[in-house]
Coordinates of C-alpha atoms and ligand atoms in Angstrom, one line a residue:
M253 CA -37.0 12.3 -17.6
K254 CA -34.9 9.2 -18.8
I255 CA -35.3 6.7 -16.3
C256 CA -32.9 3.5 -16.2
V257 CA -33.5 0.4 -14.1
T258 CA -30.2 -1.7 -13.8
T259 CA -30.6 -5.1 -13.3
A260 CA -28.2 -8.1 -13.1
S261 CA -26.9 -9.5 -16.3
G262 CA -29.0 -12.6 -17.2
V263 CA -32.0 -11.2 -15.1
E264 CA -33.2 -8.5 -17.9
A265 CA -35.9 -10.3 -19.2
V266 CA -37.4 -10.8 -15.8
T267 CA -37.0 -7.2 -14.9
K268 CA -38.6 -6.0 -18.0
R269 CA -41.6 -8.3 -17.6
E270 CA -41.9 -6.7 -14.1
I271 CA -41.5 -2.8 -15.7
Y272 CA -44.4 -3.8 -18.1
K273 CA -46.8 -5.2 -15.4
L274 CA -46.0 -2.0 -13.2
L275 CA -45.8 0.6 -16.2
G276 CA -47.2 -0.8 -19.2
V277 CA -43.8 0.6 -20.9
D278 CA -41.9 -2.0 -23.0
A279 CA -38.4 -1.2 -22.3
P280 CA -35.5 -2.3 -24.3
A281 CA -33.1 -4.4 -22.6
I282 CA -29.3 -3.4 -23.3
S283 CA -26.2 -4.7 -21.0
G284 CA -28.4 -4.7 -17.6
R285 CA -29.9 -1.3 -18.1
L286 CA -33.7 -0.7 -18.9
C287 CA -34.5 2.9 -20.0
F288 CA -37.6 4.4 -20.7
E289 CA -39.2 8.2 -20.6
G290 CA -41.1 8.8 -17.2
G291 CA -41.8 11.3 -14.4
W292 CA -41.4 11.1 -10.5
D293 CA -44.4 9.1 -10.1
E294 CA -42.7 6.1 -12.4
I295 CA -39.6 6.6 -10.4
A296 CA -41.2 6.2 -6.9
K297 CA -43.6 3.2 -8.3
C298 CA -40.1 1.5 -9.7
N299 CA -38.3 1.7 -6.3
M300 CA -41.3 0.8 -4.5
Y301 CA -42.2 -2.2 -6.3
L302 CA -39.4 -3.7 -8.8
R303 CA -38.2 -7.1 -7.0
T304 CA -35.5 -7.6 -9.5
A305 CA -33.8 -4.1 -10.2
N306 CA -30.6 -3.4 -8.8
R307 CA -31.1 0.7 -8.9
V308 CA -33.6 3.1 -10.6
G309 CA -31.3 5.7 -11.9
I310 CA -32.1 9.2 -14.1
I311 CA -29.8 9.4 -17.0
L312 CA -28.7 13.2 -17.0
G313 CA -26.6 13.2 -20.3
E314 CA -24.5 11.4 -22.6
F315 CA -21.5 12.0 -24.8
K316 CA -18.6 10.7 -26.5
A317 CA -15.1 11.2 -24.7
E318 CA -11.8 10.3 -25.7
T319 CA -9.5 12.0 -23.6
F320 CA -9.9 13.8 -20.0
D321 CA -10.7 17.1 -21.4
D322 CA -13.9 15.6 -23.2
L323 CA -15.1 14.2 -19.9
F324 CA -14.5 17.2 -18.3
D325 CA -16.3 19.5 -20.7
G326 CA -19.2 17.2 -21.3
L327 CA -19.9 17.0 -17.7
K328 CA -19.7 20.6 -17.3
Q329 CA -22.6 21.0 -19.7
I330 CA -25.1 18.9 -17.7
A331 CA -27.3 20.7 -15.6
F332 CA -26.6 19.0 -12.5
E333 CA -28.4 22.1 -10.6
E334 CA -31.7 21.0 -11.7
F335 CA -31.2 18.2 -8.9
I336 CA -28.5 19.1 -6.6
P337 CA -28.6 21.7 -4.4
A338 CA -25.8 23.8 -3.1
D339 CA -25.2 22.0 0.2
G340 CA -25.9 18.5 -1.6
K341 CA -23.3 15.4 -0.7
I342 CA -22.0 14.4 -3.9
I343 CA -20.7 11.0 -4.6
V344 CA -19.3 10.0 -7.8
T345 CA -18.7 6.4 -9.1
A346 CA -17.1 5.5 -12.4
K347 CA -17.0 2.5 -14.6
N348 CA -14.6 2.4 -17.6
V349 CA -15.1 -0.7 -20.2
L350 CA -13.0 -0.9 -23.4
S351 CA -12.2 2.6 -23.3
K352 CA -9.7 5.0 -24.0
L353 CA -10.2 6.5 -20.5
F354 CA -9.5 3.6 -18.5
A355 CA -8.4 5.0 -14.8
I356 CA -11.2 4.7 -12.8
S357 CA -9.7 6.9 -9.9
A358 CA -9.0 9.7 -12.5
T359 CA -12.4 9.3 -14.0
Q360 CA -13.9 9.7 -10.7
S361 CA -11.9 12.7 -9.5
I362 CA -12.3 14.6 -13.1
S363 CA -16.1 13.9 -12.7
K364 CA -16.3 15.3 -9.4
K365 CA -14.3 18.4 -10.0
A366 CA -16.5 18.8 -13.3
I367 CA -19.5 18.5 -11.2
C368 CA -18.4 20.7 -8.5
E369 CA -17.4 23.6 -11.3
R370 CA -20.6 23.4 -12.8
L371 CA -22.5 23.8 -9.2
F372 CA -20.1 26.7 -8.5
S373 CA -20.7 28.8 -11.4
K374 CA -24.6 28.1 -11.1
Y375 CA -24.9 28.8 -7.5
R376 CA -22.1 31.6 -7.5
I377 CA -20.6 30.1 -4.7
T378 CA -16.7 28.8 -4.4
T379 CA -17.1 25.8 -2.0
L380 CA -19.4 23.3 -1.6
P381 CA -20.2 22.1 2.1
E382 CA -21.5 18.6 0.9
S383 CA -23.6 19.0 4.5
G384 CA -27.1 17.9 3.1
E385 CA -28.8 15.2 1.1
R386 CA -26.8 12.2 -0.6
Y387 CA -26.4 12.4 -4.5
K388 CA -24.7 9.6 -6.1
V389 CA -23.6 10.3 -9.6
E390 CA -22.5 7.5 -11.9
V391 CA -20.2 8.1 -14.8
A392 CA -20.2 5.2 -17.1
I393 CA -17.7 4.8 -20.0
L394 CA -18.5 2.2 -22.6
K395 CA -16.2 2.0 -25.8
D396 CA -15.7 5.9 -25.5
H397 CA -19.4 6.7 -24.8
V398 CA -20.2 8.2 -21.5
T399 CA -23.4 7.8 -19.7
V400 CA -23.9 10.0 -16.5
M401 CA -26.8 8.4 -14.2
L402 CA -28.0 10.3 -10.9
D403 CA -29.0 7.3 -8.4
T404 CA -32.7 7.7 -7.0
S405 CA -32.3 4.2 -5.0
G406 CA -29.3 5.0 -3.0
D407 CA -28.5 1.8 -1.5
G408 CA -29.2 -1.1 -3.8
L409 CA -32.8 -2.3 -4.0
H410 CA -31.5 -6.0 -2.8
R411 CA -31.8 -4.1 0.5
R412 CA -35.4 -4.8 1.4
G413 CA -34.8 -3.4 5.1
Y414 CA -36.2 -6.7 6.7
R415 CA -32.7 -7.9 7.0
G416 CA -30.9 -6.6 10.1
L417 CA -27.5 -8.7 9.8
V418 CA -26.0 -9.7 6.5
G419 CA -25.0 -13.3 6.9
E420 CA -22.1 -14.8 5.1
A421 CA -22.7 -15.1 1.5
P422 CA -26.5 -15.0 1.2
L423 CA -28.1 -15.3 -1.9
K424 CA -29.0 -11.3 -3.0
E425 CA -32.5 -10.9 -2.7
T426 CA -32.9 -9.4 -6.1
L427 CA -31.9 -12.4 -7.7
A428 CA -33.5 -14.8 -5.2
S429 CA -36.9 -13.2 -6.4
A430 CA -35.7 -13.7 -10.1
I431 CA -35.3 -17.4 -9.5
I432 CA -38.8 -17.2 -8.1
Q433 CA -40.3 -15.4 -10.9
L434 CA -38.4 -17.5 -13.4
S435 CA -39.6 -21.1 -11.6
V436 CA -43.2 -22.8 -12.1
W437 CA -44.1 -21.5 -8.5
N438 CA -47.0 -19.4 -8.0
P439 CA -48.7 -18.7 -4.4
S440 CA -51.4 -21.1 -4.9
R441 CA -48.7 -23.7 -4.7
P442 CA -46.4 -24.8 -1.8
L443 CA -42.7 -23.5 -1.4
A444 CA -40.3 -25.3 0.3
D445 CA -36.2 -24.5 0.5
V446 CA -34.8 -27.4 2.2
F447 CA -31.1 -25.6 2.0
C448 CA -32.8 -22.0 2.8
G449 CA -29.8 -20.4 5.1
S450 CA -31.1 -17.2 5.8
G451 CA -34.3 -17.5 4.3
T452 CA -34.2 -15.5 1.4
I453 CA -36.1 -17.4 -1.1
P454 CA -39.0 -18.3 1.2
I455 CA -38.9 -14.5 2.4
E456 CA -39.1 -13.5 -1.3
A457 CA -42.0 -16.1 -2.4
A458 CA -43.8 -14.7 0.9
L459 CA -43.4 -11.1 -0.3
I460 CA -45.0 -11.9 -3.5
A461 CA -47.8 -14.0 -2.3
L462 CA -48.7 -11.4 0.2
N463 CA -48.3 -8.9 -2.4
I464 CA -46.0 -6.7 -0.1
A465 CA -44.0 -4.2 -2.0
S466 CA -40.3 -5.0 -1.7
G467 CA -39.5 -1.4 -0.8
K468 CA -42.1 -0.4 1.6
N469 CA -39.5 -1.2 4.6
R470 CA -36.9 1.0 3.6
N471 CA -35.4 4.3 2.5
F472 CA -34.4 5.7 -0.7
D473 CA -32.2 9.1 -1.2
F474 CA -34.8 10.6 -3.8
T475 CA -37.2 10.9 -1.2
E476 CA -34.9 13.2 0.9
W477 CA -34.0 15.6 -2.3
K478 CA -35.4 19.2 -2.6
C479 CA -36.5 18.5 -6.3
F480 CA -38.9 15.8 -5.1
D481 CA -42.2 16.5 -3.7
K482 CA -42.7 13.8 -0.9
S483 CA -46.4 13.6 -1.4
I484 CA -45.8 11.3 -4.6
F485 CA -43.6 9.0 -2.6
D486 CA -46.5 9.1 0.4
G487 CA -49.1 8.3 -2.5
V488 CA -47.5 5.4 -3.9
L489 CA -46.4 3.6 -0.3
E490 CA -50.1 4.2 0.7
Q491 CA -51.6 2.4 -2.7
A492 CA -48.8 -0.5 -1.5
I493 CA -49.8 -1.0 1.6
A494 CA -53.8 -0.6 0.3
M495 CA -52.8 -3.7 -1.9
E496 CA -51.3 -6.1 0.7
A497 CA -53.2 -9.2 1.2
L498 CA -51.8 -10.2 4.5
D499 CA -54.8 -12.7 5.8
K500 CA -53.9 -14.9 2.4
E501 CA -53.1 -18.3 3.4
V502 CA -49.7 -19.4 1.9
R503 CA -47.8 -22.8 2.3
I504 CA -44.2 -21.5 2.3
S505 CA -41.4 -23.1 4.6
G506 CA -37.9 -23.1 5.2
F507 CA -35.5 -25.6 6.6
D508 CA -31.6 -25.8 6.9
K509 CA -29.2 -28.2 8.9
T510 CA -28.0 -25.3 10.7
R511 CA -29.6 -22.6 12.8
V512 CA -29.0 -19.0 11.1
N513 CA -29.9 -16.1 13.5
Ligands
LIG104 C1 -25.8 -21.5 0.0 S1 -26.3 -21.6 1.3 C2 -28.2 -21.0 0.9 C3 -28.3 -19.6 0.8 C4 -29.8 -19.0 0.9 N1 -30.1 -19.0 -0.4 C5 -29.6 -17.8 1.6 O1 -30.3 -16.8 1.2 O2 -29.3 -17.5 2.6 C6 -26.5 -23.5 1.5 C7 -27.3 -23.8 2.7 O3 -27.6 -25.1 2.8 C8 -27.4 -25.7 3.9 N2 -27.4 -27.0 3.8 C9 -26.1 -27.7 3.6 N3 -26.3 -29.3 3.4 C10 -27.6 -29.3 3.9 C11 -28.3 -30.5 4.3 N4 -28.0 -32.0 4.4 N5 -29.6 -30.4 4.7 C12 -30.0 -29.1 5.1 N6 -29.3 -28.0 4.9 C13 -28.1 -28.0 4.4 C14 -26.3 -24.9 4.6 O4 -26.5 -25.2 6.2 C15 -26.4 -23.2 4.0 O5 -27.0 -22.9 4.9

């Protein structure tokens, strides 16, 4: 499969380093995307361990489209049935940049129609109940080049699962981790954030210091999919827990003038 890790613009070099450290893969970074070949094991590991990535996707197809007919026909060629079952709940998002097709909502609705028609003919049905698991499909058109990506993460990877309430404008966890990884800090040194707000920087530093995987306490869409063997994820999670260093002494603190719940 062609795996695509998306990251914030400006953070690509950090995410690239993380991917190299995790998988030994030197993924080229282009406009916030790092793509490489891999399987479900790599998808599970990227979701579990990449601290600065936004999402992990699978590229289902790429083609040129200058008209909505091109878009519809191109999408109908993609084997969505290899991933999406007859009862899959399909959510399509669209991005149009510097392209002849610039209407986002039309791109979205035409894409959804094409995906549904493909699945109607493959499953020999006339309606999709959409009562099953979620499948988020991103249709991104850049300079008339369409990239169709299936999002394996579901919720963005900044959602670590440790934050119940989202406070006012906290720093995204992925960005906090990138700042830490770009800094001179390492777990043997003390870290103090004297304007810590909701504590994202100290928390992310503690996760790094104690080797706690960023995806350990959350769910991902792909683990619920019928096309995925859940035992792969169980193995990755088990290994992540085994590698934790919870007894390690760390000197990390956060302060703020106001109390943040
Ligand atoms: C942009 S927020 C920090 C957000 C934080 N990185 C997070 O993840 O939630 C800035 C914080 O600085 C705090 N602050 C501002 N002036 C301060 C001061 N003089 N002493 C301590 N904290 C201060 C504010 O209360 C606020 O929570």
